Amino acid sequence: MCAHPAIKAFMCGSLSGTCSTLLFQPLDLDIGPTDHPAVDRVGMVTVLLSVVRTEKLPGLWKGVSPSFVRTIPGVGIYFSTYYSLKQHFFQDRSPGALGAVLLGGGARTVAGVFMLPVTVIKTRFECGRYSYSSVVGALRSVCQTEGTAALFSGLTATLLRDVPFSGIYVMFYSQTKASLPKGKISASPSAPLANFSCGILAGVLASLVTQPADMVKTHVQKYSWSFIIFSRSALSFWENGLQGYFRGAVPRALRRTMMAAMAWTVYEQMMAHIGLKS
């Protein structure tokens, strides 16, 4: 029996998420806000070199296990939801700019809410403030000490960041692809490069627009949720000027852009390979 197209989209998305995470995990090192202002000012290259010196090359993939736990099902859910929504509302038609925003935002909302507990654990796992030995152990510890609600800390900030990012990304990605010569987006050898280039262009703007929410979200998830912490985090960055919200913007934008571009490229190639229109 043939699998349902949405299940195939889930499998294609999961594999694309695996590839993008494995390749770009080193860019996911926590170099955002910390308890030490001096650390906040160091650059991405400095952090990467420091990790290599102290933890050797494998240290760049610290936290890859929780990343896989989050990304493999999370990206699968995202793409299967995206595919299902697109087939239901647009069928064989290409969505316009507004339709692309709604598709991307809707898919990210579903995936974001479903995978938020793992995202919280991943953020804490990498920040160094907690002595978690495993993802399962971290989940158990949070539930026992802070309650289940802590697993959904930063939900508002996460959705404020991820939903607009996905919507803006899909809009620019689809519109950029539509502007290319038809021969570039097909079964030709240049199709992956064209898709990846469109993804890079779409990701840069989407990452910069959503960077402030990303900073607040990461801070809230590190210290467990409360309205006071959320307010103080937002105010703290604001008091440091506009640049406070964009501290660490380059590595974060680089990682999100590269991972999104790679995920979409692999997803579209796999969907085309199995005969489904992405």
CSV table of N, CA, C and O in Angstrom, one decimal, residues 156 190 212 239 272-273:
chain,number,residue,atom,x,y,z
A,156,THR,N,5.0,32.4,23.5
A,156,THR,CA,4.6,33.7,22.8
A,156,THR,C,5.8,34.2,21.9
A,156,THR,O,5.6,34.5,20.8
A,190,SER,N,20.8,22.1,-12.5
A,190,SER,CA,20.9,23.4,-11.8
A,190,SER,C,19.8,23.6,-10.8
A,190,SER,O,19.9,24.6,-10.1
A,212,PRO,N,15.0,40.4,16.9
A,212,PRO,CA,14.6,40.8,18.3
A,212,PRO,C,13.8,39.8,19.1
A,212,PRO,O,14.1,39.5,20.2
A,239,GLU,N,17.1,48.8,26.5
A,239,GLU,CA,17.9,49.8,27.1
A,239,GLU,C,19.3,49.9,26.5
A,239,GLU,O,20.0,50.9,26.6
A,272,ALA,N,10.4,15.8,-5.7
A,272,ALA,CA,10.4,15.7,-7.1
A,272,ALA,C,10.8,14.3,-7.5
A,272,ALA,O,10.3,13.7,-8.5
A,273,HIS,N,11.7,13.7,-6.7
A,273,HIS,CA,12.2,12.3,-7.0
A,273,HIS,C,11.1,11.3,-6.8
A,273,HIS,O,11.1,10.3,-7.6
